[in-house]
Coordinates of C-alpha atoms in Angstrom, one line a residue:
Chain A
X66 CA 14.8 30.4 14.6
X67 CA 16.6 29.5 11.5
X68 CA 13.9 30.5 9.1
X69 CA 10.7 31.7 10.8
X70 CA 8.9 32.4 7.6
X71 CA 9.2 28.6 6.7
X72 CA 7.8 27.3 10.1
X73 CA 4.9 29.8 9.7
X74 CA 4.0 28.5 6.3
X75 CA 4.2 25.0 7.8
X76 CA 2.3 25.9 10.7
X77 CA -0.5 27.6 8.6
X78 CA -0.2 24.7 6.0
X79 CA -3.0 22.5 7.5
X80 CA -5.3 25.4 8.3
X81 CA -5.0 26.5 4.7
X82 CA -5.7 22.7 3.4
X83 CA -8.5 22.6 5.9
X84 CA -10.3 25.4 4.1
X85 CA -9.4 24.0 0.9
X86 CA -10.8 20.5 1.4
X87 CA -14.3 19.8 1.2
X88 CA -16.4 16.8 2.1
X89 CA -16.9 14.3 -0.6
X90 CA -19.4 15.5 -3.5
X91 CA -21.4 12.4 -5.1
X92 CA -19.0 12.5 -8.3
X93 CA -16.0 12.3 -5.9
X94 CA -17.8 9.6 -4.1
X95 CA -17.9 7.5 -7.1
X96 CA -14.3 8.4 -7.9
X97 CA -13.2 7.4 -4.3
X98 CA -15.0 4.0 -4.9
X99 CA -13.4 3.3 -8.3
X100 CA -9.8 4.2 -7.0
X101 CA -10.2 2.3 -4.0
X102 CA -11.6 -1.1 -5.8
X103 CA -8.6 -0.6 -8.3
X104 CA -6.1 -0.2 -5.1
X105 CA -7.6 -3.5 -3.5
X106 CA -7.5 -5.4 -6.4
X107 CA -3.8 -4.4 -7.2
X108 CA -2.2 -3.8 -3.6
X109 CA -4.6 -4.8 -0.7
X110 CA -6.1 -8.2 -1.5
X111 CA -2.8 -9.6 -2.8
X112 CA -0.9 -8.3 0.2
X113 CA -3.6 -9.7 2.6
X114 CA -3.4 -13.1 0.6
X115 CA 0.2 -13.3 1.8
X116 CA -0.7 -12.4 5.4
X117 CA -3.7 -15.0 5.4
X118 CA -1.5 -17.7 4.0
X119 CA 1.1 -17.2 6.8
X120 CA -1.8 -17.2 9.7
X121 CA -3.2 -20.2 8.1
X122 CA 0.1 -22.1 8.6
X123 CA 0.0 -21.1 12.3
X124 CA 2.7 -19.5 14.6
X125 CA 4.4 -22.9 14.5
X126 CA 5.0 -23.2 10.7
X127 CA 6.1 -19.2 11.0
X128 CA 8.7 -19.6 13.5
X129 CA 10.0 -23.1 12.2
X130 CA 10.4 -21.4 8.8
X131 CA 12.0 -18.5 10.2
X132 CA 14.4 -20.6 12.4
X133 CA 15.2 -22.9 9.5
X134 CA 19.1 -22.7 9.4
X135 CA 19.5 -21.5 5.8
X136 CA 16.4 -19.2 6.2
X137 CA 18.0 -17.7 9.6
X138 CA 21.5 -17.1 7.8
X139 CA 19.8 -15.2 5.1
X140 CA 17.9 -13.1 7.6
X141 CA 20.7 -12.3 9.6
X142 CA 22.9 -11.4 6.4
X143 CA 20.2 -9.2 4.9
X144 CA 19.7 -7.2 8.1
X145 CA 23.3 -6.9 9.0
X146 CA 24.2 -5.8 5.3
X147 CA 21.2 -3.4 5.4
X148 CA 22.3 -1.8 8.6
X149 CA 26.0 -1.6 7.2
X150 CA 24.6 0.2 3.8
X151 CA 22.3 2.3 5.8
X152 CA 25.3 3.7 8.1
X153 CA 27.4 4.3 5.1
X154 CA 24.5 6.2 3.3
X155 CA 24.1 8.3 6.5
X156 CA 27.7 9.6 6.3
X157 CA 28.2 9.8 2.4
X158 CA 24.5 10.7 1.6
X159 CA 24.8 13.5 4.1
X160 CA 28.1 14.4 2.6
X161 CA 26.6 14.1 -0.8
X162 CA 23.8 16.5 -0.3
X163 CA 26.0 19.1 1.3
X164 CA 28.3 19.2 -1.6
X165 CA 25.3 19.5 -3.9
X166 CA 23.7 22.4 -1.8
X167 CA 26.8 24.6 -0.6
X168 CA 29.4 23.9 -2.9
X169 CA 29.5 25.2 -6.4
X170 CA 31.7 23.6 -9.4
X171 CA 31.5 23.0 -13.2
X172 CA 29.4 20.1 -13.9
X173 CA 27.1 20.0 -10.5
X174 CA 23.8 19.6 -12.8
X175 CA 25.6 16.2 -14.1
X176 CA 26.1 15.2 -10.6
X177 CA 22.3 15.7 -9.9
X178 CA 21.5 13.1 -12.9
X179 CA 24.2 10.9 -11.7
X180 CA 22.6 10.6 -7.9
X181 CA 19.3 9.6 -9.3
X182 CA 20.7 6.9 -11.9
X183 CA 20.3 4.0 -9.2
X184 CA 16.9 4.8 -8.9
X185 CA 15.9 4.6 -12.6
X186 CA 18.5 1.7 -13.7
X187 CA 16.8 -1.7 -13.9
X188 CA 17.9 -3.7 -10.7
X189 CA 19.2 -6.4 -13.2
X190 CA 21.2 -4.0 -15.0
X191 CA 22.6 -2.5 -11.9
X192 CA 23.8 -5.9 -10.6
X193 CA 25.4 -6.4 -14.2
X194 CA 27.0 -2.8 -14.2
X195 CA 28.8 -3.6 -10.8
X196 CA 29.8 -7.2 -12.2
X197 CA 31.7 -5.3 -15.0
X198 CA 33.8 -3.4 -12.7
X199 CA 34.0 -5.6 -9.5
X200 CA 33.6 -8.9 -11.3
X201 CA 35.7 -11.5 -12.7
X202 CA 36.6 -9.5 -15.7
X203 CA 37.4 -6.4 -13.8
X204 CA 39.6 -3.7 -15.6
X205 CA 41.0 -2.9 -12.2
X206 CA 41.6 -6.6 -10.8
X207 CA 39.2 -6.3 -8.0
X208 CA 37.0 -9.5 -8.0
X209 CA 34.6 -9.5 -5.1
X210 CA 31.7 -11.6 -7.2
X211 CA 29.9 -14.2 -4.9
X212 CA 31.1 -12.6 -1.7
X213 CA 29.6 -10.7 1.1
X214 CA 31.3 -7.6 -0.3
X215 CA 29.1 -8.1 -3.5
X216 CA 26.2 -8.0 -1.3
X217 CA 27.3 -4.7 0.2
X218 CA 28.2 -3.1 -3.1
X219 CA 24.8 -4.0 -4.7
X220 CA 22.7 -2.9 -1.7
X221 CA 24.8 0.3 -1.5
X222 CA 24.4 1.2 -5.5
X223 CA 20.6 0.7 -5.3
X224 CA 20.2 2.8 -2.0
X225 CA 22.7 5.8 -2.3
X226 CA 19.9 8.2 -3.6
X227 CA 17.7 8.0 -0.6
X228 CA 19.6 10.0 2.1
X229 CA 20.9 12.4 -0.5
X230 CA 17.5 13.2 -1.7
X231 CA 15.7 13.8 1.8
X232 CA 18.5 15.9 3.3
X233 CA 18.9 18.1 0.1
X234 CA 15.8 19.9 0.3
X235 CA 16.1 20.6 4.0
X236 CA 19.7 21.7 3.6
X237 CA 18.5 24.0 0.6
X238 CA 16.1 25.6 3.0
X239 CA 18.8 26.2 5.7
X240 CA 20.4 29.5 5.9
X241 CA 24.1 29.4 5.2
X242 CA 24.3 32.6 7.5
X243 CA 23.6 30.8 10.4
X244 CA 26.5 28.8 9.9
X245 CA 28.7 31.7 9.4
X246 CA 27.1 33.3 12.3
X247 CA 28.3 30.5 14.6
X248 CA 31.6 30.7 13.2
X249 CA 31.9 34.2 13.4
X250 CA 30.9 34.0 17.1
X251 CA 33.9 31.7 17.6
X252 CA 32.3 28.4 17.2
X253 CA 34.9 25.8 15.6
X254 CA 33.9 24.1 12.6
X255 CA 33.2 20.5 14.4
X256 CA 30.9 22.8 17.1
X257 CA 28.9 24.5 14.1
X258 CA 28.4 20.8 12.5
X259 CA 27.1 19.5 15.8
X260 CA 25.2 22.4 17.0
X261 CA 23.6 23.8 13.8
X262 CA 23.7 21.2 11.2
X263 CA 23.3 18.0 12.8
X264 CA 20.1 19.1 14.8
X265 CA 18.4 20.8 11.7
X266 CA 19.2 17.6 9.6
X267 CA 18.5 14.8 12.0
X268 CA 14.9 14.2 10.9
X269 CA 15.8 14.4 7.4
X270 CA 18.8 11.9 7.7
X271 CA 16.5 9.7 9.7
X272 CA 13.9 9.7 7.1
X273 CA 16.5 9.0 4.4
X274 CA 18.0 6.1 6.6
X275 CA 14.7 4.4 6.9
X276 CA 13.9 4.5 3.3
X277 CA 17.5 3.0 2.6
X278 CA 17.0 0.1 5.3
X279 CA 13.9 -0.7 4.0
X280 CA 15.0 -0.9 0.2
X281 CA 18.0 -2.7 1.3
X282 CA 16.4 -5.4 3.4
X283 CA 13.9 -6.0 0.3
X284 CA 16.4 -6.1 -2.8
X285 CA 16.6 -8.7 -5.2
X286 CA 17.3 -7.7 -8.6
X287 CA 21.1 -6.3 -8.4
X288 CA 22.0 -9.6 -6.3
X289 CA 21.0 -12.2 -8.6
X290 CA 23.9 -12.1 -10.9
X291 CA 26.5 -10.5 -8.4
X292 CA 26.0 -12.3 -5.3
X293 CA 26.1 -15.8 -6.6
X294 CA 23.4 -16.8 -4.1
X295 CA 25.5 -19.2 -2.1
X296 CA 23.3 -20.9 0.7
X297 CA 24.6 -19.8 4.2
X298 CA 27.0 -17.4 2.6
X299 CA 25.6 -14.7 0.4
X300 CA 22.1 -15.8 0.0
X301 CA 19.5 -13.0 1.2
X302 CA 15.9 -13.0 2.4
X303 CA 14.3 -12.1 -1.2
X304 CA 16.3 -15.3 -2.7
X305 CA 15.0 -17.5 0.0
X306 CA 11.3 -16.6 -0.7
X307 CA 11.6 -17.1 -4.6
X308 CA 13.2 -20.5 -3.6
X309 CA 10.3 -21.3 -1.5
X310 CA 7.9 -20.4 -4.2
X311 CA 10.0 -22.2 -7.0
X312 CA 9.5 -25.4 -4.8
X313 CA 5.8 -24.7 -4.4
X314 CA 6.1 -24.2 -0.5
X315 CA 3.9 -21.1 -0.3
X316 CA 3.2 -21.2 3.4
X317 CA 7.3 -20.8 4.0
X318 CA 7.4 -18.1 1.1
X319 CA 4.5 -16.4 2.8
X320 CA 5.8 -16.6 6.4
X321 CA 9.3 -15.0 5.1
X322 CA 7.5 -12.5 3.2
X323 CA 5.3 -11.5 6.1
X324 CA 8.7 -10.7 8.0
X325 CA 9.7 -8.6 5.2
X326 CA 6.1 -6.7 4.9
X327 CA 6.3 -6.3 8.8
X328 CA 9.7 -4.6 8.9
X329 CA 8.7 -2.4 5.7
X330 CA 5.2 -1.4 7.7
X331 CA 7.5 -0.6 10.8
X332 CA 9.7 1.6 8.6
X333 CA 6.6 3.4 7.3
X334 CA 5.3 4.0 10.7
X335 CA 8.5 5.2 12.0
X336 CA 8.8 7.7 8.9
X337 CA 5.2 9.0 9.6
X338 CA 5.8 9.8 13.1
X339 CA 9.0 11.3 12.3
X340 CA 7.7 13.7 9.6
X341 CA 4.8 14.4 12.1
X342 CA 7.3 15.7 14.7
X343 CA 9.3 17.6 12.2
X344 CA 5.8 19.5 11.1
X345 CA 5.0 20.2 14.8
X346 CA 8.5 21.9 15.4
Chain B
X137 CA 38.6 31.0 5.1
X138 CA 41.6 29.0 3.9
X139 CA 40.1 26.0 6.4
X140 CA 36.6 26.6 4.9
X141 CA 38.2 26.2 1.4
X142 CA 40.3 23.1 2.4
X143 CA 37.1 21.5 3.6
X144 CA 35.2 22.3 0.9
X145 CA 37.7 20.8 -1.7
X146 CA 38.3 17.7 0.3
X147 CA 34.4 16.9 0.6
X148 CA 34.0 17.7 -3.1
X149 CA 36.9 15.1 -4.1
X150 CA 35.8 12.6 -1.6
X151 CA 32.0 12.8 -3.0
X152 CA 33.5 12.6 -6.5
X153 CA 35.5 9.9 -6.2
X154 CA 32.9 7.8 -4.2
X155 CA 30.3 8.4 -6.9
X156 CA 32.7 7.7 -9.5
X157 CA 33.6 4.5 -8.2
X158 CA 30.0 3.5 -7.3
X159 CA 28.0 4.7 -10.3
X160 CA 30.1 6.4 -13.1
X161 CA 32.6 4.0 -13.9
X162 CA 30.5 0.8 -13.7
X163 CA 27.7 2.4 -15.7
X164 CA 29.9 3.6 -18.3
X165 CA 31.4 0.1 -18.6
X166 CA 27.9 -1.2 -19.9
X167 CA 28.6 1.1 -23.0
X168 CA 32.2 -0.6 -23.6
X169 CA 31.2 -4.1 -23.0
X170 CA 28.0 -3.7 -25.1
X171 CA 30.1 -2.7 -28.1
X172 CA 33.3 -4.7 -27.3
X173 CA 32.8 -7.0 -30.6
X174 CA 31.4 -4.1 -32.7
X175 CA 28.1 -2.3 -33.7
X176 CA 27.3 -5.3 -35.9
X177 CA 27.3 -8.0 -32.8
X178 CA 25.4 -5.5 -30.8
X179 CA 22.4 -5.1 -33.3
X180 CA 22.4 -8.8 -34.2
X181 CA 21.8 -9.5 -30.2
X182 CA 19.2 -6.9 -30.2
X183 CA 17.2 -8.2 -33.4
X184 CA 17.7 -11.7 -32.6
X185 CA 13.8 -13.1 -32.7
X186 CA 13.4 -13.7 -28.8
X187 CA 15.0 -10.3 -27.6
X188 CA 13.3 -8.4 -29.9
X189 CA 9.9 -9.9 -29.0
X190 CA 10.9 -9.2 -25.1
X191 CA 11.5 -5.7 -25.8
X192 CA 8.1 -5.4 -27.8
X193 CA 6.5 -7.0 -24.8
X194 CA 8.3 -4.7 -22.0
X195 CA 7.1 -1.7 -24.2
X196 CA 3.6 -2.9 -24.1
X197 CA 3.5 -3.5 -20.6
X198 CA 5.1 -0.3 -19.5
X199 CA 2.8 1.8 -21.6
X200 CA -0.2 0.0 -20.1
X201 CA 1.2 0.3 -16.5
X202 CA 2.0 3.9 -17.0
X203 CA -1.5 4.8 -18.5
X204 CA -3.2 3.0 -15.6
X205 CA -1.0 4.6 -12.8
X206 CA -1.5 8.2 -14.5
X207 CA -5.4 8.0 -14.5
X208 CA -5.4 6.3 -11.1
X209 CA -2.6 8.8 -9.8
X210 CA -4.5 11.8 -10.6
X211 CA -7.7 10.5 -9.1
X212 CA -6.2 9.7 -5.9
X213 CA -4.3 12.8 -5.8
X214 CA -7.3 14.9 -6.4
X215 CA -9.1 13.2 -3.6
X216 CA -6.6 13.0 -1.3
X217 CA -5.9 17.0 -1.3
X218 CA -9.0 18.6 -2.2
X219 CA -11.6 16.1 0.0
X220 CA -12.1 15.1 3.4
X221 CA -13.3 11.5 4.2
X222 CA -12.8 8.9 6.9
X223 CA -9.4 7.0 6.4
X224 CA -7.9 9.6 4.2
X225 CA -4.5 9.2 6.1
X226 CA -4.5 5.7 6.2
X227 CA -5.0 5.6 2.4
X228 CA -2.2 8.3 2.1
X229 CA 0.2 6.1 4.0
X230 CA -0.9 3.0 2.1
X231 CA -0.1 4.5 -1.1
X232 CA 3.5 4.5 -0.6
X233 CA 3.5 0.9 0.4
X234 CA 4.3 -0.5 -2.9
X235 CA 7.8 1.4 -2.7
X236 CA 8.8 -0.4 0.5
X237 CA 7.5 -3.7 -0.5
X238 CA 10.3 -6.2 -1.9
X239 CA 9.5 -7.1 -5.8
X240 CA 9.5 -10.7 -4.7
X241 CA 6.9 -10.1 -2.0
X242 CA 4.9 -8.2 -4.9
X243 CA 5.3 -11.3 -7.2
X244 CA 4.2 -13.6 -4.3
X245 CA 1.2 -11.7 -3.5
X246 CA -0.2 -11.4 -7.0
X247 CA 0.6 -15.3 -7.5
X248 CA -1.4 -16.1 -4.2
X249 CA -4.2 -13.7 -5.1
X250 CA -4.4 -14.7 -8.9
X251 CA -2.6 -17.9 -9.5
X252 CA -4.3 -20.1 -12.0
X253 CA -4.8 -23.4 -9.6
X254 CA -4.3 -22.2 -6.0
X255 CA -4.9 -18.5 -6.1
X256 CA -8.0 -17.0 -4.4
X257 CA -9.7 -15.8 -7.5
X258 CA -7.3 -17.4 -10.3
X259 CA -9.5 -20.5 -11.0
X260 CA -12.7 -18.4 -11.1
X261 CA -11.1 -15.7 -13.5
X262 CA -9.8 -18.7 -15.9
X263 CA -13.1 -20.2 -16.0
X264 CA -14.3 -17.1 -17.4
X265 CA -11.3 -17.0 -19.7
X266 CA -9.0 -14.5 -18.3
X267 CA -5.5 -15.8 -17.6
X268 CA -3.6 -13.2 -15.1
X269 CA -0.6 -15.2 -13.8
X270 CA 1.9 -16.4 -16.6
X271 CA 0.4 -14.1 -19.1
X272 CA 0.3 -10.3 -20.1
X273 CA -2.4 -9.2 -17.6
X274 CA -0.1 -10.5 -14.4
X275 CA 3.1 -8.6 -15.9
X276 CA 1.2 -5.5 -16.2
X277 CA -0.1 -5.7 -12.7
X278 CA 3.2 -6.5 -11.3
X279 CA 4.5 -3.4 -13.1
X280 CA 1.7 -1.1 -12.0
X281 CA 2.1 -2.2 -8.4
X282 CA 5.9 -1.5 -8.0
X283 CA 5.4 2.0 -10.0
X284 CA 2.0 2.9 -8.4
X285 CA 3.1 5.8 -6.0
X286 CA 5.5 7.7 -8.3
X287 CA 2.6 9.9 -10.2
X288 CA 1.1 10.4 -6.9
X289 CA 3.9 11.6 -4.9
X290 CA 4.9 14.1 -7.9
X291 CA 1.1 15.5 -8.1
X292 CA 0.0 15.9 -4.4
X293 CA 2.8 18.4 -3.4
X294 CA 1.9 20.6 -6.2
X295 CA -2.0 20.4 -6.1
X296 CA -1.5 21.3 -2.2
X297 CA 0.7 24.5 -3.1
X298 CA -1.7 25.9 -5.9
X299 CA -4.6 25.8 -3.8
X300 CA -8.2 26.1 -4.9
X301 CA -8.8 29.9 -5.5
X302 CA -8.3 29.5 -9.3
X303 CA -10.6 26.4 -9.6
X304 CA -13.3 28.3 -7.3
X305 CA -13.2 31.3 -9.5
X306 CA -13.7 29.2 -12.7
X307 CA -16.7 27.4 -11.1
X308 CA -18.2 30.6 -10.0
X309 CA -17.8 31.8 -13.5
X310 CA -19.8 29.0 -14.7
X311 CA -17.3 26.4 -15.7
X312 CA -18.6 22.9 -15.2
X313 CA -16.5 20.4 -13.0
X314 CA -14.7 18.8 -16.4
X315 CA -14.1 22.1 -18.1
X316 CA -12.4 23.3 -14.4
X317 CA -10.3 20.1 -14.3
X318 CA -9.0 20.1 -17.8
X319 CA -8.4 24.2 -18.3
X320 CA -7.1 24.8 -14.7
X321 CA -6.5 21.8 -12.7
X322 CA -4.2 20.0 -15.5
X323 CA -2.3 23.0 -16.8
X324 CA -1.3 23.8 -13.1
X325 CA 0.0 20.2 -12.4
X326 CA 1.3 19.6 -16.1
X327 CA 5.0 19.5 -15.1
X328 CA 4.5 17.4 -12.2
X329 CA 2.5 15.1 -14.4
X330 CA 5.4 14.8 -17.1
X331 CA 7.8 14.1 -14.5
X332 CA 5.7 11.4 -12.5
X333 CA 4.9 9.7 -16.1
X334 CA 8.4 9.7 -17.1
X335 CA 9.7 8.3 -13.6
X336 CA 7.2 5.7 -13.8
X337 CA 7.9 4.8 -17.4
X338 CA 11.6 4.2 -16.5
X339 CA 10.6 2.1 -13.2
X340 CA 8.2 0.1 -15.5
X341 CA 10.7 -0.7 -18.3
X342 CA 13.1 -2.0 -15.6
X343 CA 11.1 -4.1 -13.3
X344 CA 12.8 -7.4 -12.7
X345 CA 11.8 -9.5 -9.6
X346 CA 8.0 -9.2 -9.5
X347 CA 7.8 -9.7 -13.4
X348 CA 9.9 -12.7 -12.8
X349 CA 7.5 -14.6 -10.6
X350 CA 4.4 -13.6 -12.3
X351 CA 5.6 -14.0 -15.8
X352 CA 6.8 -17.5 -15.6
X353 CA 9.6 -16.3 -17.9
X354 CA 8.8 -18.2 -20.8
X355 CA 11.1 -17.4 -23.9
X356 CA 9.0 -15.7 -26.7
X357 CA 5.7 -15.3 -24.8
X358 CA 6.2 -13.7 -21.3
X359 CA 9.9 -13.1 -21.1
X360 CA 10.5 -9.4 -20.7
X361 CA 13.6 -7.6 -21.5
X362 CA 15.0 -7.5 -17.9
X363 CA 14.5 -11.5 -17.8
X364 CA 16.5 -11.6 -21.2
X365 CA 19.6 -9.7 -19.6
X366 CA 19.4 -12.3 -16.7
X367 CA 19.1 -15.4 -19.1
X368 CA 21.7 -14.2 -21.5
X369 CA 24.5 -13.6 -18.8
X370 CA 23.6 -17.1 -17.3
X371 CA 24.1 -18.6 -20.6
X372 CA 27.5 -17.1 -21.0
X373 CA 26.4 -14.8 -23.8
X374 CA 27.7 -11.8 -22.1
X375 CA 27.8 -9.6 -25.1
X376 CA 24.3 -10.3 -25.6
X377 CA 23.4 -9.4 -22.1
X378 CA 25.3 -6.2 -22.3
X379 CA 23.5 -5.2 -25.4
X380 CA 20.2 -5.6 -23.8
X381 CA 21.5 -3.8 -20.6
X382 CA 22.6 -0.9 -22.6
X383 CA 19.4 -0.2 -24.4
X384 CA 17.6 -0.4 -20.8
X385 CA 20.1 1.8 -19.0
X386 CA 20.1 4.1 -21.9
X387 CA 16.3 4.5 -21.8
X388 CA 16.7 5.0 -17.9
X389 CA 19.4 7.8 -18.3
X390 CA 17.4 9.4 -20.8
X391 CA 14.3 9.6 -18.6
X392 CA 16.6 11.2 -15.9
X393 CA 17.8 13.8 -18.3
X394 CA 14.4 14.8 -19.5
X395 CA 13.2 15.1 -15.8
X396 CA 16.3 17.1 -14.9
X397 CA 16.0 19.4 -17.8
X398 CA 12.1 20.0 -16.6
X399 CA 12.9 20.1 -12.7
X400 CA 14.4 23.7 -12.6
X401 CA 10.9 25.4 -14.1
X402 CA 9.2 23.0 -11.8
X403 CA 10.8 23.9 -8.6
X404 CA 10.8 27.8 -9.3
X405 CA 6.9 27.6 -9.5
X406 CA 6.5 25.6 -6.8
X407 CA 8.8 27.8 -4.7
X408 CA 7.1 31.0 -5.9
X409 CA 3.8 29.3 -5.4
X410 CA 5.0 28.7 -1.7
X411 CA 5.8 32.5 -1.4
X412 CA 2.4 33.8 -2.9
X413 CA 0.7 31.3 -0.4
X414 CA 2.7 32.5 2.6
X415 CA 1.9 36.4 1.8
X416 CA -1.7 35.6 0.9
X417 CA -2.4 33.6 4.0
X418 CA -1.6 36.7 6.0
X419 CA -5.0 38.4 5.5
X420 CA -7.0 35.3 5.3
X421 CA -5.8 34.6 8.8
X422 CA -7.0 38.0 9.9
X423 CA -10.4 37.5 8.1
X424 CA -12.1 35.8 11.1
X425 CA -10.8 38.5 13.7

């Protein structure tokens, strides 16, 4: 109801595309062949090497590696921190998106640049940057280096843009008049938020949360300098994989990597399902 | 209305404080720490032989990765938008995979496939004189892997929006496929392409985890700029670490500023294209009826 034109465009989208898209011409077929060969060399073959190395080791090796106390502690820490970070992003990301879309103030364009800094900044620099403010030489006297708070901070830094950037365009399409209408009809601010904003934004927030979770469980670079990689305490899953690689234990490295791949794949499928449900609406 | 203003101001304050503490303040400290011992030390740190070499290598790798991803990205985007073929949806989903894969897993995957002694294809490649892992090709592949979807994600929506009318008109007026591509398609996706290239470049200059594994981190040979930062910091050469970080961070922020300056025009054209598509699609829908 909010924007009939938008839903109409969306509904027409596929039809229009179906008219525009054609069957492969011979030249396009050659192009597709080249693209697929390069994609296989770069992405598909190496990733299947990880999966096949895991299956060669068998279920027993996989399970044994995952349940090894230090690895299991790393997995638990990573997933737990990723969930915490994702929840924080859901709250603050939505808030930031709202301010970027609905608020007007001097310097808002600067804020747009700042939001994307964690995407563009090299991860190792991100770690160093946080260490400068929250490390041993902190100018404000807060030293969380080598603690679980450091892990949380690093993951929060690198995942900040996801929810903001998925919610922002949806909020931009959403007419502020609907919110005003609800309020003029006597709805409280909380009711307006719950009945108008949340249902409209929920799919975008979920998509952003999935991306942020996938990124958080796979993070490595920003944690290297900041978390100290203390076994059983601040060591995350990617660091465990790296240790296995350095010790030449490829079967174990592949096992943990496959677990991460599985979770990433799950996040992608979930995203696809969500975005299709939104398109249908 | 007063209540509205209160909510607005408090949200604005919370957001500004949050981003200030999490992003702005820490990032600004890099500049401060890099120049804490003066500009002379800063320049010395960067011109030191191995560091200068690392930056040179990073630049070469990034340029290669961006060129590969741009050519591949344009090709794949046109195929995904303009053609139908079995497995198109699957390919479209798989393209995004590199964004969700841990850099460490990327490194491991390349190692298992192309490792010199135990990799699937490594020994065969080495027999024909090509070393991938612990050499520049491996670093380029790792970098290309992690930044693969960036160009595609920018071009695909624009290609979808602009439709095929102009391309069909050009073809019907006698232009061949290459002329149509060069004169119609490329100018139409120009800004999205620039946007994607800048983002890929920023990402490529900063890759760390995947590169650390496939490069072997050999000083003066396969050590890239991000690896220098780690090594310097762990050797207690903090100022040197911050100096290299400053250059990398400055490149990243510069890329973002370029992209943000380009974006408004890009968004406008996209939204107007959307409007025209919406209005023109009404008669086309009536056509069959």
